[in-house]
Amino acid sequence: MGTESEHWNGVYRSKVPEDVSWHQSEPAMSLVALDRMGLGADASIVDVGGGASRLPAALLARGFRDITILDIAASALDAARERLGEARDEVDWQVADVTAWNPARTFDIWHDRAVFHFLTEQWQRDAYRKTLLQALKPGGTLIIATFALDGPERCSGLPVRRYDPEMLAAEFGPPFEIAGDWQEDHVTPWGSVQHFCWCAFRRTEAA
Ligand SMILES: C[S@@+](CC[C@H](N)C(=O)[O-])C[C@H]1O[C@@H](n2cnc3c(N)ncnc32)[C@H](O)[C@@H]1O
């Protein structure tokens, strides 16, 4: 892992989790997505680019017991583990670049909040989709949130690619069928509003 991991490790080493634009006190939309898709605690979930979010704590509180958090930045996962305290050992932590990850197992749910939109090169998105196909079970659910078309053009000093649901559907294509989409006005810790595009896809069959 090269400059991307250096960038993200630097971010999490120099800031507390509450001081990044993507911080949420509660992962509200992720939980809404699980509810809308009828997904309960018996499902296995991988959160790619999970950072130091509060999603693992919220999932454990809901009774999820098969939780994997992957991030390119070891420092992000250090912060996430510290936040979780004693429950840290109930989560599988993976340091990896999602575009180069070889998952050793499969999952019912793939969750991505604000990671795919950093993949501005076609080869990166192709590699992400390849990993997704390896990791997500047929019948599984992809939950993804990116900046919307009227969202910010950059995040954490990096350019992003913005999406609407049709663009995301075109990116993933068959065997992913869109099952729902919605918008979020995310309020950053310093009060600005960022428009997010959320989509849920069902994987209908093996690739
Ligand atoms: C904007 S943050 C979002 C963090 C988290 N999903 C949340 O909602 O709080 C993007 C995260 O993706 C991670 N990331 C960026 N590129 C990645 C990659 N290629 N593979 C895995 N993680 C990546 C970063 O380290 C960072 O934690």
PDB file of C-alpha atoms and ligand atoms in Angstrom:
ATOM      1  CA  MET A   1       0.000   0.000   0.000  1.00  0.00           C
ATOM      2  CA  GLY A   2       1.489   3.340  -0.967  1.00  0.00           C
ATOM      3  CA  THR A   3       0.525   6.974  -0.981  1.00  0.00           C
ATOM      4  CA  GLU A   4      -3.177   6.341  -0.290  1.00  0.00           C
ATOM      5  CA  SER A   5      -2.458   4.470   2.910  1.00  0.00           C
ATOM      6  CA  GLU A   6       0.053   7.172   3.913  1.00  0.00           C
ATOM      7  CA  HIS A   7      -2.595   9.832   3.335  1.00  0.00           C
ATOM      8  CA  TRP A   8      -5.252   8.074   5.387  1.00  0.00           C
ATOM      9  CA  ASN A   9      -2.884   6.985   8.145  1.00  0.00           C
ATOM     10  CA  GLY A  10      -1.821  10.620   8.445  1.00  0.00           C
ATOM     11  CA  VAL A  11      -5.441  11.761   8.702  1.00  0.00           C
ATOM     12  CA  TYR A  12      -6.249   9.421  11.582  1.00  0.00           C
ATOM     13  CA  ARG A  13      -2.946  10.114  13.344  1.00  0.00           C
ATOM     14  CA  SER A  14      -3.431  13.881  13.230  1.00  0.00           C
ATOM     15  CA  LYS A  15      -7.162  14.160  14.040  1.00  0.00           C
ATOM     16  CA  VAL A  16      -9.511  12.772  16.613  1.00  0.00           C
ATOM     17  CA  PRO A  17     -12.446  10.808  15.125  1.00  0.00           C
ATOM     18  CA  GLU A  18     -14.896  13.588  16.060  1.00  0.00           C
ATOM     19  CA  ASP A  19     -12.926  16.111  13.994  1.00  0.00           C
ATOM     20  CA  VAL A  20     -13.304  14.743  10.457  1.00  0.00           C
ATOM     21  CA  SER A  21     -15.974  15.903   8.012  1.00  0.00           C
ATOM     22  CA  TRP A  22     -17.543  12.430   7.758  1.00  0.00           C
ATOM     23  CA  HIS A  23     -17.965  12.005  11.513  1.00  0.00           C
ATOM     24  CA  GLN A  24     -21.426  11.012  12.748  1.00  0.00           C
ATOM     25  CA  SER A  25     -22.388  10.645  16.388  1.00  0.00           C
ATOM     26  CA  GLU A  26     -24.692   7.816  15.252  1.00  0.00           C
ATOM     27  CA  PRO A  27     -24.494   5.871  11.963  1.00  0.00           C
ATOM     28  CA  ALA A  28     -28.179   6.629  11.490  1.00  0.00           C
ATOM     29  CA  MET A  29     -28.460   6.118   7.726  1.00  0.00           C
ATOM     30  CA  SER A  30     -26.566   2.826   7.838  1.00  0.00           C
ATOM     31  CA  LEU A  31     -29.060   1.519  10.376  1.00  0.00           C
ATOM     32  CA  VAL A  32     -31.957   2.832   8.271  1.00  0.00           C
ATOM     33  CA  ALA A  33     -30.494   0.960   5.305  1.00  0.00           C
ATOM     34  CA  LEU A  34     -30.331  -2.294   7.257  1.00  0.00           C
ATOM     35  CA  ASP A  35     -33.936  -1.830   8.368  1.00  0.00           C
ATOM     36  CA  ARG A  36     -35.179  -1.004   4.888  1.00  0.00           C
ATOM     37  CA  MET A  37     -33.502  -4.120   3.547  1.00  0.00           C
ATOM     38  CA  GLY A  38     -34.905  -6.249   6.364  1.00  0.00           C
ATOM     39  CA  LEU A  39     -31.421  -7.228   7.587  1.00  0.00           C
ATOM     40  CA  GLY A  40     -31.065  -8.429  11.146  1.00  0.00           C
ATOM     41  CA  ALA A  41     -28.406  -9.537  13.573  1.00  0.00           C
ATOM     42  CA  ASP A  42     -28.017 -13.002  12.070  1.00  0.00           C
ATOM     43  CA  ALA A  43     -26.350 -11.494   8.991  1.00  0.00           C
ATOM     44  CA  SER A  44     -22.591 -11.219   8.525  1.00  0.00           C
ATOM     45  CA  ILE A  45     -21.337  -7.792   7.502  1.00  0.00           C
ATOM     46  CA  VAL A  46     -18.156  -6.257   6.157  1.00  0.00           C
ATOM     47  CA  ASP A  47     -17.767  -2.484   6.357  1.00  0.00           C
ATOM     48  CA  VAL A  48     -15.171  -1.459   3.777  1.00  0.00           C
ATOM     49  CA  GLY A  49     -13.309   1.740   4.574  1.00  0.00           C
ATOM     50  CA  GLY A  50     -14.958   1.635   7.972  1.00  0.00           C
ATOM     51  CA  GLY A  51     -12.542   4.142   9.477  1.00  0.00           C
ATOM     52  CA  ALA A  52     -13.190   5.012  13.100  1.00  0.00           C
ATOM     53  CA  SER A  53     -16.970   5.171  12.719  1.00  0.00           C
ATOM     54  CA  ARG A  54     -19.464   4.172  15.362  1.00  0.00           C
ATOM     55  CA  LEU A  55     -21.011   1.514  13.127  1.00  0.00           C
ATOM     56  CA  PRO A  56     -19.349  -1.447  14.928  1.00  0.00           C
ATOM     57  CA  ALA A  57     -20.736  -0.288  18.288  1.00  0.00           C
ATOM     58  CA  ALA A  58     -24.192   0.213  16.794  1.00  0.00           C
ATOM     59  CA  LEU A  59     -24.113  -3.232  15.168  1.00  0.00           C
ATOM     60  CA  LEU A  60     -23.001  -4.921  18.390  1.00  0.00           C
ATOM     61  CA  ALA A  61     -25.804  -3.097  20.218  1.00  0.00           C
ATOM     62  CA  ARG A  62     -28.240  -4.583  17.698  1.00  0.00           C
ATOM     63  CA  GLY A  63     -26.891  -8.059  18.360  1.00  0.00           C
ATOM     64  CA  PHE A  64     -24.759  -8.523  15.245  1.00  0.00           C
ATOM     65  CA  ARG A  65     -21.988 -10.997  16.016  1.00  0.00           C
ATOM     66  CA  ASP A  66     -20.206 -11.414  12.682  1.00  0.00           C
ATOM     67  CA  ILE A  67     -18.692  -7.994  11.974  1.00  0.00           C
ATOM     68  CA  THR A  68     -15.616  -7.262   9.874  1.00  0.00           C
ATOM     69  CA  ILE A  69     -14.214  -3.737   9.571  1.00  0.00           C
ATOM     70  CA  LEU A  70     -11.690  -3.171   6.791  1.00  0.00           C
ATOM     71  CA  ASP A  71      -9.634  -0.047   6.223  1.00  0.00           C
ATOM     72  CA  ILE A  72      -6.522   0.929   4.319  1.00  0.00           C
ATOM     73  CA  ALA A  73      -5.299   2.832   7.396  1.00  0.00           C
ATOM     74  CA  ALA A  74      -4.101   0.868  10.422  1.00  0.00           C
ATOM     75  CA  SER A  75      -4.382   4.117  12.413  1.00  0.00           C
ATOM     76  CA  ALA A  76      -8.114   4.285  11.613  1.00  0.00           C
ATOM     77  CA  LEU A  77      -8.660   0.822  13.022  1.00  0.00           C
ATOM     78  CA  ASP A  78      -6.549   1.660  16.090  1.00  0.00           C
ATOM     79  CA  ALA A  79      -8.901   4.582  16.758  1.00  0.00           C
ATOM     80  CA  ALA A  80     -11.949   2.397  16.118  1.00  0.00           C
ATOM     81  CA  ARG A  81     -10.693  -0.285  18.519  1.00  0.00           C
ATOM     82  CA  GLU A  82     -10.019   2.320  21.186  1.00  0.00           C
ATOM     83  CA  ARG A  83     -13.538   3.690  20.763  1.00  0.00           C
ATOM     84  CA  LEU A  84     -15.048   0.235  21.196  1.00  0.00           C
ATOM     85  CA  GLY A  85     -13.153  -0.549  24.383  1.00  0.00           C
ATOM     86  CA  GLU A  86     -13.623  -4.060  25.739  1.00  0.00           C
ATOM     87  CA  ALA A  87     -15.880  -5.061  22.838  1.00  0.00           C
ATOM     88  CA  ARG A  88     -12.971  -4.626  20.408  1.00  0.00           C
ATOM     89  CA  ASP A  89     -12.263  -8.357  20.373  1.00  0.00           C
ATOM     90  CA  GLU A  90     -15.774  -9.078  19.077  1.00  0.00           C
ATOM     91  CA  VAL A  91     -14.892  -7.524  15.729  1.00  0.00           C
ATOM     92  CA  ASP A  92     -12.595  -8.788  12.979  1.00  0.00           C
ATOM     93  CA  TRP A  93     -10.275  -5.915  11.954  1.00  0.00           C
ATOM     94  CA  GLN A  94      -8.629  -6.045   8.534  1.00  0.00           C
ATOM     95  CA  VAL A  95      -6.030  -3.599   7.256  1.00  0.00           C
ATOM     96  CA  ALA A  96      -6.280  -3.735   3.457  1.00  0.00           C
ATOM     97  CA  ASP A  97      -6.819  -1.696   0.328  1.00  0.00           C
ATOM     98  CA  VAL A  98     -10.271  -2.734  -0.840  1.00  0.00           C
ATOM     99  CA  THR A  99      -9.091  -2.625  -4.466  1.00  0.00           C
ATOM    100  CA  ALA A 100      -6.418  -5.264  -3.712  1.00  0.00           C
ATOM    101  CA  TRP A 101      -8.098  -7.279  -0.968  1.00  0.00           C
ATOM    102  CA  ASN A 102      -8.429 -11.057  -1.305  1.00  0.00           C
ATOM    103  CA  PRO A 103     -11.250 -11.934   1.071  1.00  0.00           C
ATOM    104  CA  ALA A 104     -10.831 -15.315   2.751  1.00  0.00           C
ATOM    105  CA  ARG A 105     -14.594 -15.725   3.230  1.00  0.00           C
ATOM    106  CA  THR A 106     -17.957 -14.334   2.107  1.00  0.00           C
ATOM    107  CA  PHE A 107     -20.511 -12.018   3.735  1.00  0.00           C
ATOM    108  CA  ASP A 108     -24.258 -11.333   3.675  1.00  0.00           C
ATOM    109  CA  ILE A 109     -23.793  -7.548   3.668  1.00  0.00           C
ATOM    110  CA  TRP A 110     -21.178  -5.260   2.120  1.00  0.00           C
ATOM    111  CA  HIS A 111     -21.388  -1.734   3.563  1.00  0.00           C
ATOM    112  CA  ASP A 112     -19.503   1.265   2.194  1.00  0.00           C
ATOM    113  CA  ARG A 113     -20.064   4.794   3.421  1.00  0.00           C
ATOM    114  CA  ALA A 114     -17.906   7.330   1.563  1.00  0.00           C
ATOM    115  CA  VAL A 115     -15.159   5.097   0.153  1.00  0.00           C
ATOM    116  CA  PHE A 116     -16.141   4.125  -3.419  1.00  0.00           C
ATOM    117  CA  HIS A 117     -16.380   7.793  -4.374  1.00  0.00           C
ATOM    118  CA  PHE A 118     -12.603   8.168  -3.909  1.00  0.00           C
ATOM    119  CA  LEU A 119     -12.001   5.703  -6.748  1.00  0.00           C
ATOM    120  CA  THR A 120     -11.647   8.171  -9.594  1.00  0.00           C
ATOM    121  CA  GLU A 121      -9.864   5.776 -11.978  1.00  0.00           C
ATOM    122  CA  GLN A 122     -11.742   3.093 -13.907  1.00  0.00           C
ATOM    123  CA  TRP A 123      -9.209   0.402 -12.965  1.00  0.00           C
ATOM    124  CA  GLN A 124      -9.813   1.144  -9.281  1.00  0.00           C
ATOM    125  CA  ARG A 125     -13.573   0.766  -9.673  1.00  0.00           C
ATOM    126  CA  ASP A 126     -13.108  -2.447 -11.660  1.00  0.00           C
ATOM    127  CA  ALA A 127     -10.876  -3.829  -8.901  1.00  0.00           C
ATOM    128  CA  TYR A 128     -13.392  -2.790  -6.211  1.00  0.00           C
ATOM    129  CA  ARG A 129     -16.201  -4.578  -8.077  1.00  0.00           C
ATOM    130  CA  LYS A 130     -14.035  -7.675  -8.473  1.00  0.00           C
ATOM    131  CA  THR A 131     -13.422  -7.782  -4.707  1.00  0.00           C
ATOM    132  CA  LEU A 132     -17.125  -7.163  -4.073  1.00  0.00           C
ATOM    133  CA  LEU A 133     -18.016 -10.159  -6.248  1.00  0.00           C
ATOM    134  CA  GLN A 134     -15.560 -12.319  -4.316  1.00  0.00           C
ATOM    135  CA  ALA A 135     -16.777 -11.181  -0.909  1.00  0.00           C
ATOM    136  CA  LEU A 136     -20.563 -10.848  -1.190  1.00  0.00           C
ATOM    137  CA  LYS A 137     -22.740 -13.957  -1.164  1.00  0.00           C
ATOM    138  CA  PRO A 138     -25.325 -14.468  -3.911  1.00  0.00           C
ATOM    139  CA  GLY A 139     -28.540 -13.099  -2.361  1.00  0.00           C
ATOM    140  CA  GLY A 140     -26.429 -10.688  -0.321  1.00  0.00           C
ATOM    141  CA  THR A 141     -26.878  -6.944  -0.017  1.00  0.00           C
ATOM    142  CA  LEU A 142     -24.638  -4.085  -1.072  1.00  0.00           C
ATOM    143  CA  ILE A 143     -25.250  -0.848   0.860  1.00  0.00           C
ATOM    144  CA  ILE A 144     -23.324   2.092  -0.530  1.00  0.00           C
ATOM    145  CA  ALA A 145     -23.232   5.823   0.145  1.00  0.00           C
ATOM    146  CA  THR A 146     -21.333   8.317  -2.017  1.00  0.00           C
ATOM    147  CA  PHE A 147     -21.448  12.066  -2.411  1.00  0.00           C
ATOM    148  CA  ALA A 148     -24.478  12.995  -4.521  1.00  0.00           C
ATOM    149  CA  LEU A 149     -24.187  14.896  -7.805  1.00  0.00           C
ATOM    150  CA  ASP A 150     -24.615  18.147  -5.857  1.00  0.00           C
ATOM    151  CA  GLY A 151     -22.281  16.998  -3.078  1.00  0.00           C
ATOM    152  CA  PRO A 152     -18.711  18.202  -2.472  1.00  0.00           C
ATOM    153  CA  GLU A 153     -16.100  17.755  -5.202  1.00  0.00           C
ATOM    154  CA  ARG A 154     -13.399  16.816  -2.718  1.00  0.00           C
ATOM    155  CA  CYS A 155     -13.108  15.105   0.647  1.00  0.00           C
ATOM    156  CA  SER A 156     -10.086  14.958   2.941  1.00  0.00           C
ATOM    157  CA  GLY A 157      -8.153  16.929   0.299  1.00  0.00           C
ATOM    158  CA  LEU A 158      -8.786  14.242  -2.357  1.00  0.00           C
ATOM    159  CA  PRO A 159     -10.939  14.478  -5.497  1.00  0.00           C
ATOM    160  CA  VAL A 160     -14.098  12.372  -5.551  1.00  0.00           C
ATOM    161  CA  ARG A 161     -16.493  11.095  -8.205  1.00  0.00           C
ATOM    162  CA  ARG A 162     -20.115  11.991  -7.441  1.00  0.00           C
ATOM    163  CA  TYR A 163     -23.094   9.751  -8.184  1.00  0.00           C
ATOM    164  CA  ASP A 164     -26.822   9.423  -8.513  1.00  0.00           C
ATOM    165  CA  PRO A 165     -28.573   6.028  -8.177  1.00  0.00           C
ATOM    166  CA  GLU A 166     -28.599   5.401 -11.943  1.00  0.00           C
ATOM    167  CA  MET A 167     -24.840   5.969 -12.141  1.00  0.00           C
ATOM    168  CA  LEU A 168     -24.208   3.576  -9.272  1.00  0.00           C
ATOM    169  CA  ALA A 169     -26.494   0.983 -10.859  1.00  0.00           C
ATOM    170  CA  ALA A 170     -24.491   1.326 -14.076  1.00  0.00           C
ATOM    171  CA  GLU A 171     -21.197   0.960 -12.181  1.00  0.00           C
ATOM    172  CA  PHE A 172     -22.184  -2.306 -10.530  1.00  0.00           C
ATOM    173  CA  GLY A 173     -24.447  -3.782 -13.245  1.00  0.00           C
ATOM    174  CA  PRO A 174     -25.743  -7.378 -13.143  1.00  0.00           C
ATOM    175  CA  PRO A 175     -25.910  -9.373 -10.891  1.00  0.00           C
ATOM    176  CA  PHE A 176     -26.645  -6.310  -8.714  1.00  0.00           C
ATOM    177  CA  GLU A 177     -30.250  -5.119  -8.768  1.00  0.00           C
ATOM    178  CA  ILE A 178     -31.119  -1.840  -7.164  1.00  0.00           C
ATOM    179  CA  ALA A 179     -33.533  -2.351  -4.272  1.00  0.00           C
ATOM    180  CA  GLY A 180     -33.761   1.177  -2.896  1.00  0.00           C
ATOM    181  CA  ASP A 181     -32.177   4.604  -2.918  1.00  0.00           C
ATOM    182  CA  TRP A 182     -32.430   7.689  -0.783  1.00  0.00           C
ATOM    183  CA  GLN A 183     -30.644  10.938  -0.035  1.00  0.00           C
ATOM    184  CA  GLU A 184     -28.986  12.213   3.092  1.00  0.00           C
ATOM    185  CA  ASP A 185     -28.059  15.719   4.156  1.00  0.00           C
ATOM    186  CA  HIS A 186     -25.006  14.973   6.270  1.00  0.00           C
ATOM    187  CA  VAL A 187     -24.081  17.778   8.648  1.00  0.00           C
ATOM    188  CA  THR A 188     -20.336  17.976   9.288  1.00  0.00           C
ATOM    189  CA  PRO A 189     -18.988  18.663  12.807  1.00  0.00           C
ATOM    190  CA  TRP A 190     -18.565  22.319  11.756  1.00  0.00           C
ATOM    191  CA  GLY A 191     -22.137  22.663  10.482  1.00  0.00           C
ATOM    192  CA  SER A 192     -21.872  22.475   6.689  1.00  0.00           C
ATOM    193  CA  VAL A 193     -24.237  20.217   4.766  1.00  0.00           C
ATOM    194  CA  GLN A 194     -23.049  17.481   2.386  1.00  0.00           C
ATOM    195  CA  HIS A 195     -25.507  15.711   0.093  1.00  0.00           C
ATOM    196  CA  PHE A 196     -25.077  11.937   0.016  1.00  0.00           C
ATOM    197  CA  CYS A 197     -26.592   9.386  -2.365  1.00  0.00           C
ATOM    198  CA  TRP A 198     -27.468   6.085  -0.658  1.00  0.00           C
ATOM    199  CA  CYS A 199     -28.293   2.915  -2.599  1.00  0.00           C
ATOM    200  CA  ALA A 200     -29.021  -0.668  -1.662  1.00  0.00           C
ATOM    201  CA  PHE A 201     -28.523  -3.478  -4.176  1.00  0.00           C
ATOM    202  CA  ARG A 202     -29.349  -7.154  -3.974  1.00  0.00           C
ATOM    203  CA  ARG A 203     -26.941  -9.578  -5.553  1.00  0.00           C
ATOM    204  CA  THR A 204     -29.310 -11.757  -7.495  1.00  0.00           C
ATOM    205  CA  GLU A 205     -27.062 -14.577  -8.655  1.00  0.00           C
ATOM    206  CA  ALA A 206     -23.479 -15.752  -8.871  1.00  0.00           C
ATOM    207  CA  ALA A 207     -21.342 -13.703 -11.253  1.00  0.00           C
TER     208      ALA A 207
HETATM  209  C1  LIG B   1     -14.487   9.413   4.295  1.00  0.00           C
HETATM  210  S1  LIG B   1     -13.862   8.126   5.288  1.00  0.00           S
HETATM  211  C2  LIG B   1     -15.317   7.242   5.749  1.00  0.00           C
HETATM  212  C3  LIG B   1     -15.121   6.373   6.958  1.00  0.00           C
HETATM  213  C4  LIG B   1     -16.352   5.581   7.412  1.00  0.00           C
HETATM  214  N1  LIG B   1     -16.887   4.767   6.364  1.00  0.00           N
HETATM  215  C5  LIG B   1     -17.410   6.480   7.980  1.00  0.00           C
HETATM  216  O1  LIG B   1     -18.513   6.524   7.438  1.00  0.00           O
HETATM  217  O2  LIG B   1     -17.132   7.141   8.988  1.00  0.00           O
HETATM  218  C6  LIG B   1     -13.115   7.073   4.079  1.00  0.00           C
HETATM  219  C7  LIG B   1     -12.439   5.868   4.693  1.00  0.00           C
HETATM  220  O3  LIG B   1     -12.026   4.971   3.670  1.00  0.00           O
HETATM  221  C8  LIG B   1     -10.727   4.510   3.926  1.00  0.00           C
HETATM  222  N2  LIG B   1     -10.168   4.170   2.594  1.00  0.00           N
HETATM  223  C9  LIG B   1      -9.839   5.022   1.604  1.00  0.00           C
HETATM  224  N3  LIG B   1      -9.417   4.353   0.524  1.00  0.00           N
HETATM  225  C10 LIG B   1      -9.492   3.034   0.841  1.00  0.00           C
HETATM  226  C11 LIG B   1      -9.190   1.835   0.147  1.00  0.00           C
HETATM  227  N4  LIG B   1      -8.723   1.860  -1.122  1.00  0.00           N
HETATM  228  N5  LIG B   1      -9.369   0.657   0.774  1.00  0.00           N
HETATM  229  C12 LIG B   1      -9.836   0.614   2.048  1.00  0.00           C
HETATM  230  N6  LIG B   1     -10.140   1.721   2.757  1.00  0.00           N
HETATM  231  C13 LIG B   1      -9.979   2.916   2.162  1.00  0.00           C
HETATM  232  C14 LIG B   1     -10.039   5.653   4.651  1.00  0.00           C
HETATM  233  O4  LIG B   1      -8.944   5.261   5.428  1.00  0.00           O
HETATM  234  C15 LIG B   1     -11.192   6.196   5.496  1.00  0.00           C
HETATM  235  O5  LIG B   1     -11.270   5.559   6.749  1.00  0.00           O
END
